[in-house]
Tab-separated table of C-alpha atoms and ligand atoms in Angstrom:
chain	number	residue	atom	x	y	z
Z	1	UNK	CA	-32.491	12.628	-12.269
Z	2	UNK	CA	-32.311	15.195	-15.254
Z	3	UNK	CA	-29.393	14.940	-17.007
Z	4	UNK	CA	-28.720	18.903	-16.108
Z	5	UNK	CA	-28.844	17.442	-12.346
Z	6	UNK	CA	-25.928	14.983	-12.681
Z	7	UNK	CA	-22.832	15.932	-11.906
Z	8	UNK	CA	-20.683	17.379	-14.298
Z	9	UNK	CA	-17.631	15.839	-13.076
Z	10	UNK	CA	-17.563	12.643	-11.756
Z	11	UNK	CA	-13.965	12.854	-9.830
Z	12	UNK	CA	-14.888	16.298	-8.742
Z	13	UNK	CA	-18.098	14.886	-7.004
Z	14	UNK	CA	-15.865	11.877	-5.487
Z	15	UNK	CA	-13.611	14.258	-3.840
Z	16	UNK	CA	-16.451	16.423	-2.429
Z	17	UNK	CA	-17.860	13.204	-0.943
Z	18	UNK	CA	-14.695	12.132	0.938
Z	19	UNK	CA	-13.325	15.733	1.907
Z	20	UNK	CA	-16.937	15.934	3.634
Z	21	UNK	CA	-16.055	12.253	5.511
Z	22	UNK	CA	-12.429	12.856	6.154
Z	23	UNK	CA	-12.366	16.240	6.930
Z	24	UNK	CA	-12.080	16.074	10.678
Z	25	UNK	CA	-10.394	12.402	10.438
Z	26	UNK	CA	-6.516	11.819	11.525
Z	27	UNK	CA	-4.247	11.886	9.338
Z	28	UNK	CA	-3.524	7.794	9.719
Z	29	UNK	CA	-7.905	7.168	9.175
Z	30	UNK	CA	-7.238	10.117	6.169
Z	31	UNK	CA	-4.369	7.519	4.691
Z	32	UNK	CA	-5.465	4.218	5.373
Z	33	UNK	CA	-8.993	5.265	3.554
Z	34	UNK	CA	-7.027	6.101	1.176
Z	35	UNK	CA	-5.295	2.984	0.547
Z	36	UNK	CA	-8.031	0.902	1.055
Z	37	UNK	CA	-10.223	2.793	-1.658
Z	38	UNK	CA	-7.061	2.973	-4.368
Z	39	UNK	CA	-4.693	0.026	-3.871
Z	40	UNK	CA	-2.198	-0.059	-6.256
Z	41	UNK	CA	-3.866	3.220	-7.927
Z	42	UNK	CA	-2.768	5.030	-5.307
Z	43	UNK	CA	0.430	7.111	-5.184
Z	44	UNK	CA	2.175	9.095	-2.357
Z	45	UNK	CA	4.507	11.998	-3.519
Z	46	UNK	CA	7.100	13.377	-1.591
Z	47	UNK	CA	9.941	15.427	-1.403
Z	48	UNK	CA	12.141	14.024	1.290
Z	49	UNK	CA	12.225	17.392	2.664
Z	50	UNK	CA	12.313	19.347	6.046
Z	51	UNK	CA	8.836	17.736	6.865
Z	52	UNK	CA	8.503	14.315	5.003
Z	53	UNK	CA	8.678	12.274	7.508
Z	54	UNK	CA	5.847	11.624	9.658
Z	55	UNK	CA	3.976	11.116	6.326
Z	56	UNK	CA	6.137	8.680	5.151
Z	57	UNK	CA	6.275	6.907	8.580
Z	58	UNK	CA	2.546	7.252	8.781
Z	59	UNK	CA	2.394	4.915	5.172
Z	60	UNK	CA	4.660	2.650	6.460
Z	61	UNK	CA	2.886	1.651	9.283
Z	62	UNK	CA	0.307	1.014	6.738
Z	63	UNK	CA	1.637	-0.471	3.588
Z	64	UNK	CA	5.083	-0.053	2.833
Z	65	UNK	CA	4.716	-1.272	-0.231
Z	66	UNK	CA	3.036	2.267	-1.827
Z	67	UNK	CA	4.596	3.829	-4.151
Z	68	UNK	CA	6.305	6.534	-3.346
Z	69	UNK	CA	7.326	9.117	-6.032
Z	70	UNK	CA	10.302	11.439	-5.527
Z	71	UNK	CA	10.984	14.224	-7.931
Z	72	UNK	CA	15.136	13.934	-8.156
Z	73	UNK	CA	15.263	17.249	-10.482
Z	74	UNK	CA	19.144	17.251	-10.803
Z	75	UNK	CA	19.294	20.045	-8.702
Z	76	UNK	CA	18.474	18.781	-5.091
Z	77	UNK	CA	21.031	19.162	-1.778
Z	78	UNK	CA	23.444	16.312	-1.500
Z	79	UNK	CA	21.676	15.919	2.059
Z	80	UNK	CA	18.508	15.506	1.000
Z	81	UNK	CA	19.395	12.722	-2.324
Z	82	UNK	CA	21.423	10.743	1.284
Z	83	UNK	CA	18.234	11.371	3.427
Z	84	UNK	CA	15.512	9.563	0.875
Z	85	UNK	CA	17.785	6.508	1.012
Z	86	UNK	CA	17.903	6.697	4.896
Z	87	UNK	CA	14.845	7.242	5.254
Z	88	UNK	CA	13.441	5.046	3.464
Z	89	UNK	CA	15.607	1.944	4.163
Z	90	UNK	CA	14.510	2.974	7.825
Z	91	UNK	CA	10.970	3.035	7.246
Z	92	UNK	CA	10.924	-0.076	5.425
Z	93	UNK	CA	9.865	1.751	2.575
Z	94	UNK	CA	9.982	-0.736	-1.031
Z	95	UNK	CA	8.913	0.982	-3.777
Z	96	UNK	CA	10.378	4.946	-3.716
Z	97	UNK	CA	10.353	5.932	-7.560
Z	98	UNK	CA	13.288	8.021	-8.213
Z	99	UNK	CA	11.741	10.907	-11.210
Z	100	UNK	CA	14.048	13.014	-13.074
Z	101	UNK	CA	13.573	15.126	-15.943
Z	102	UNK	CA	13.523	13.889	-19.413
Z	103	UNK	CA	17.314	14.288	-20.896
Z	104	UNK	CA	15.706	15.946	-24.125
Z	105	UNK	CA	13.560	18.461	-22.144
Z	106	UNK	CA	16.872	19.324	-20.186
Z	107	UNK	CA	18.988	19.299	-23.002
Z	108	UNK	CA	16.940	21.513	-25.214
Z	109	UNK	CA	15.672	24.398	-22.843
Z	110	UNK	CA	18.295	23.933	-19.836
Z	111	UNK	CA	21.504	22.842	-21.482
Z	112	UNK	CA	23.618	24.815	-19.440
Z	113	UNK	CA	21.842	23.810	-15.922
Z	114	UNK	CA	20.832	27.410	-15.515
Z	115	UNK	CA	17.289	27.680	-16.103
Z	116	UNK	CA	16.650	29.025	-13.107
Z	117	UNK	CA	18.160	31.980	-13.262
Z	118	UNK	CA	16.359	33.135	-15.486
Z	119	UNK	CA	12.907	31.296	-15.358
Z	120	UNK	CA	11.637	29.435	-12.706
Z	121	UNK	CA	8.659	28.425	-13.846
Z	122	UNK	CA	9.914	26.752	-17.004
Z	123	UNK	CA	12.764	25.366	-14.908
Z	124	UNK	CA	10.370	23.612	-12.425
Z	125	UNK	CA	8.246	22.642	-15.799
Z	126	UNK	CA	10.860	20.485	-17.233
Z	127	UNK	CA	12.688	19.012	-13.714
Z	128	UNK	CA	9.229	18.497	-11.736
Z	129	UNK	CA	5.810	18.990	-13.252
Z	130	UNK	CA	6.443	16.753	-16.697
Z	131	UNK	CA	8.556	14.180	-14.780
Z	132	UNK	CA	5.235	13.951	-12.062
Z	133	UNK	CA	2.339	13.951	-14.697
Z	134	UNK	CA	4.086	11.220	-16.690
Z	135	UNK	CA	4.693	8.777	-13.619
Z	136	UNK	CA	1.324	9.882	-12.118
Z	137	UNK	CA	-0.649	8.611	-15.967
Z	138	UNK	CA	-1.145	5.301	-13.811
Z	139	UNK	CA	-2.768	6.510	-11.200
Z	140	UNK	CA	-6.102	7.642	-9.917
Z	141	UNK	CA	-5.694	9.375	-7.024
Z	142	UNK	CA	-2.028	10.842	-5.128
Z	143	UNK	CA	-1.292	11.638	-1.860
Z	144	UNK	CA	0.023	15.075	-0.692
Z	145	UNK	CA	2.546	16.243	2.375
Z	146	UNK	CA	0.883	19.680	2.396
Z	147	UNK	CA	-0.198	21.511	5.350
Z	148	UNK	CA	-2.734	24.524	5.967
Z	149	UNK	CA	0.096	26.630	8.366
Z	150	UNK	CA	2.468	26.504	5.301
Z	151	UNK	CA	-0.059	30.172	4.480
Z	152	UNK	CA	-0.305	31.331	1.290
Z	153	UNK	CA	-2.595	29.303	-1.420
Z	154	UNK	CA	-1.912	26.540	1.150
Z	155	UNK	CA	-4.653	28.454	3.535
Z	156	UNK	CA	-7.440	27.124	2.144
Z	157	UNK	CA	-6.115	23.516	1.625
Z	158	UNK	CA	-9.172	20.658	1.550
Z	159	UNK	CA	-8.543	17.514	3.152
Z	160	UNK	CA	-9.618	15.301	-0.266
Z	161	UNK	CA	-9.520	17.827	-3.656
Z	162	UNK	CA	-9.966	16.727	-7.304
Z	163	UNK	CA	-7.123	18.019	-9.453
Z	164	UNK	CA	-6.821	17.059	-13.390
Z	165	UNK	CA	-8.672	14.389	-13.298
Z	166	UNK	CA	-7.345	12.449	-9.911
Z	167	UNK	CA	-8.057	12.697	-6.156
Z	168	UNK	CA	-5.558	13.989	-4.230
Z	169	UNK	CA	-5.061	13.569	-0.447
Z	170	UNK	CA	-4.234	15.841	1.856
Z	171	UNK	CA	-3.858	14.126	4.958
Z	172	UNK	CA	-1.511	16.489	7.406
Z	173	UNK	CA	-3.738	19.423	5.842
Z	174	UNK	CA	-5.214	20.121	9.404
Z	175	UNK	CA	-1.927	19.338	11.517
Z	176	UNK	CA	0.405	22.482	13.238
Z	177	UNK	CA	3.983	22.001	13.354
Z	178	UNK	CA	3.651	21.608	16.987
Z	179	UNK	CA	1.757	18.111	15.950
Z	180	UNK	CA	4.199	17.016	13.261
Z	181	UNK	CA	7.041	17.822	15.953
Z	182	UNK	CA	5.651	16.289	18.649
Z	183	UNK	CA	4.711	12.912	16.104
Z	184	UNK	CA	8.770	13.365	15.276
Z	185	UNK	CA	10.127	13.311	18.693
Z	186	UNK	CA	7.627	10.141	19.253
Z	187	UNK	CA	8.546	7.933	16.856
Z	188	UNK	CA	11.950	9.015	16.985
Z	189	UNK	CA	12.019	10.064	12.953
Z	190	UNK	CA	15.507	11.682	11.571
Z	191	UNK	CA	15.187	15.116	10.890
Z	192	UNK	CA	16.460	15.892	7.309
Z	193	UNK	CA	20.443	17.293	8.082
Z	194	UNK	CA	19.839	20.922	7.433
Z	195	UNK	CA	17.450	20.777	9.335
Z	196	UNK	CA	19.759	22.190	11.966
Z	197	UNK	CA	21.154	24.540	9.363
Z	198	UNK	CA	17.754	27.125	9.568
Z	199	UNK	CA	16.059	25.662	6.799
Z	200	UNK	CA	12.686	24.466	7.702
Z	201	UNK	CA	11.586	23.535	4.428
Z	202	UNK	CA	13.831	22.352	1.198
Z	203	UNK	CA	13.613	22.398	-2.159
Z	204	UNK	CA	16.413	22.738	-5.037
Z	205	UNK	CA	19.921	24.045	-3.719
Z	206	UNK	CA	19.620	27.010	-6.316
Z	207	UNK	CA	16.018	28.141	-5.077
Z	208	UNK	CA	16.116	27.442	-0.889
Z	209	UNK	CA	17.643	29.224	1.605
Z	210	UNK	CA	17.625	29.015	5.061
Z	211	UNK	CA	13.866	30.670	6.504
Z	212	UNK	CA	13.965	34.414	6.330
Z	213	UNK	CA	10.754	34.718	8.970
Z	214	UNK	CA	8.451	32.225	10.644
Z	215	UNK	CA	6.960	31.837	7.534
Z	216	UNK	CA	8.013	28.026	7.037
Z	217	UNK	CA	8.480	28.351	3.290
Z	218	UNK	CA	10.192	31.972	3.271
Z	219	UNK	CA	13.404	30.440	2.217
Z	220	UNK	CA	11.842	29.104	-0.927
Z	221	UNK	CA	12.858	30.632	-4.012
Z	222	UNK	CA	13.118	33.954	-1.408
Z	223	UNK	CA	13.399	37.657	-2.775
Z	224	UNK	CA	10.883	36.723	-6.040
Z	225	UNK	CA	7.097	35.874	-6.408
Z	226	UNK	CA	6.551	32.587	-6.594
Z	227	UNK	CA	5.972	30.397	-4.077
Z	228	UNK	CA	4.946	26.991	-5.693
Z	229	UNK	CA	7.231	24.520	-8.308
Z	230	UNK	CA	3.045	24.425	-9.876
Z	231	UNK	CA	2.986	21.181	-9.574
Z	232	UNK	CA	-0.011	21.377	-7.396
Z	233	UNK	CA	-1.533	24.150	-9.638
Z	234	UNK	CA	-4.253	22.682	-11.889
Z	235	UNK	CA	-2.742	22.580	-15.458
Z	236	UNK	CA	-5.496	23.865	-16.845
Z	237	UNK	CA	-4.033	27.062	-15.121
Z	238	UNK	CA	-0.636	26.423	-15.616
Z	239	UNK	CA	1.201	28.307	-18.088
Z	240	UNK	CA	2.076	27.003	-21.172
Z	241	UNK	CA	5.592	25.955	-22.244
Z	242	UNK	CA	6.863	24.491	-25.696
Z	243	UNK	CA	8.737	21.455	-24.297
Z	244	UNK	CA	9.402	18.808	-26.902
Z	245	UNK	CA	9.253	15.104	-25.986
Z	246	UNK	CA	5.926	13.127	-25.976
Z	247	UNK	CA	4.353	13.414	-22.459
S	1	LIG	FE1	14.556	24.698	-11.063
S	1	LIG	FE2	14.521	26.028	-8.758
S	1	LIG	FE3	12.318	24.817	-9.682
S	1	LIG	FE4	14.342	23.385	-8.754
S	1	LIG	S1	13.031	24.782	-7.582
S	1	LIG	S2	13.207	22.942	-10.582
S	1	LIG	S3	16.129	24.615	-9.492
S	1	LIG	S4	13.415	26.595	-10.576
């Protein structure tokens, strides 16, 4: 093959391969392919929020030994910091990784915890995408609790994508909230408690309210713009920020 023929980018071709196999697959065949091809290289992120559950059930049945990374920016519900050690002393969970933000990024550009006031995007820089991309440096590929009904960017959502240099997996991408529901009420899988309250998905006390519209994530960071913390925007794309510390 000429060497203008080979791919360019050797994760980016890996992911193209697999979203082509997996992209009609279950979420379970979507996981456990996932598990088998990265072992220990394999990470599943997660937010014990409104929806985390059936993924997290769904790797449990599987290996409940993955690692399971939880972004604990400082500024999560009380509910939801009680509901990740429910849930996963019910799912038999073993290794959920507890990230929070460096104290010197927090210190330096968010000493008085109110960042987000007036910047979001540099307050989910320092409490969620640096604390991810350093515990994600060992690991090749991640999986995702992302859905294609969320809307938004979220519309176009592969099944297997290639983001800075790692696979990511998508495996509830093709799944309706009638699915995840009915996979709920199945398995009998606590709902996270505010739940109840109108909030269909959760995030950070100061940015979530409870859902303005059917739009699932209309209660996130409601009344501005944004509508992702970035980290699941390429950082290539991501705006830059002058954070000191050495990740
Ligand atoms: Fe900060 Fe809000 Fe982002 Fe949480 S969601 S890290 S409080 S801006």
């Amino acid at each position: 093959m000429s060497a203008l023929l080979e791919p360019v980018n050797d994760v980016a071709s890996k992911a193209r391969a697999l979203d082509a196999r997996l992209r009609l697959a279950s979420p379970q065949k979507i996981l456990k392919t996932a598990i088998d091809l990265y072992g220990d290289k394999l990470a599943l992120v997660s937010s014990f929020g409104a929806e985390s559950a059936v993924l997290l059930h769904m790797a449990a049945q599987i290996d409940p030994s993955i690692p399971v990374l939880f972004l604990d920016t400082g500024m999560l519900f009380g509910q939801t910091l009680d509901y990740r050690q429910k849930l996963a002393a019910e799912l038999g969970l073993t290794d959920v990784r507890d990230l929070r933000p460096r104290y010197n990024d927090v210190a330096v550009h968010d000493p008085g915890q109110d960042l987000w006031k007036s910047d979001t995007d540099a307050c989910c820089r320092i409490r969620k995408v640096l604390p991810l991309d350093h515990a994600l440096e060992g690991f090749d590929g991640w999986v995702t609790g992302r859905k294609r009904f969320h809307g938004g960017s979220r519309l176009r959502l592969k099944v297997v994508e290639a983001a800075d240099g790692k696979i990511k997996f998508n495996p509830l991408a093709n799944w309706s909230k009638a699915e995840l529901d009915a996979y709920a009420a199945e398995h009998k899988l606590p709902a996270h408690p505010l739940v109840e309250f109108g909030y269909p998905s959760v995030g950070c006390w100061p940015c979530t309210k409870p859902a303005e519209s059917d739009d699932v994530r209309s209660g996130r960071w409601a009344g501005s713009e944004k509508t992702e913390c970035g980290i699941h925007v390429s950082r290539v794309e991501a705006p830059a920020l002058d954070v000191g510390g050495d990740i």
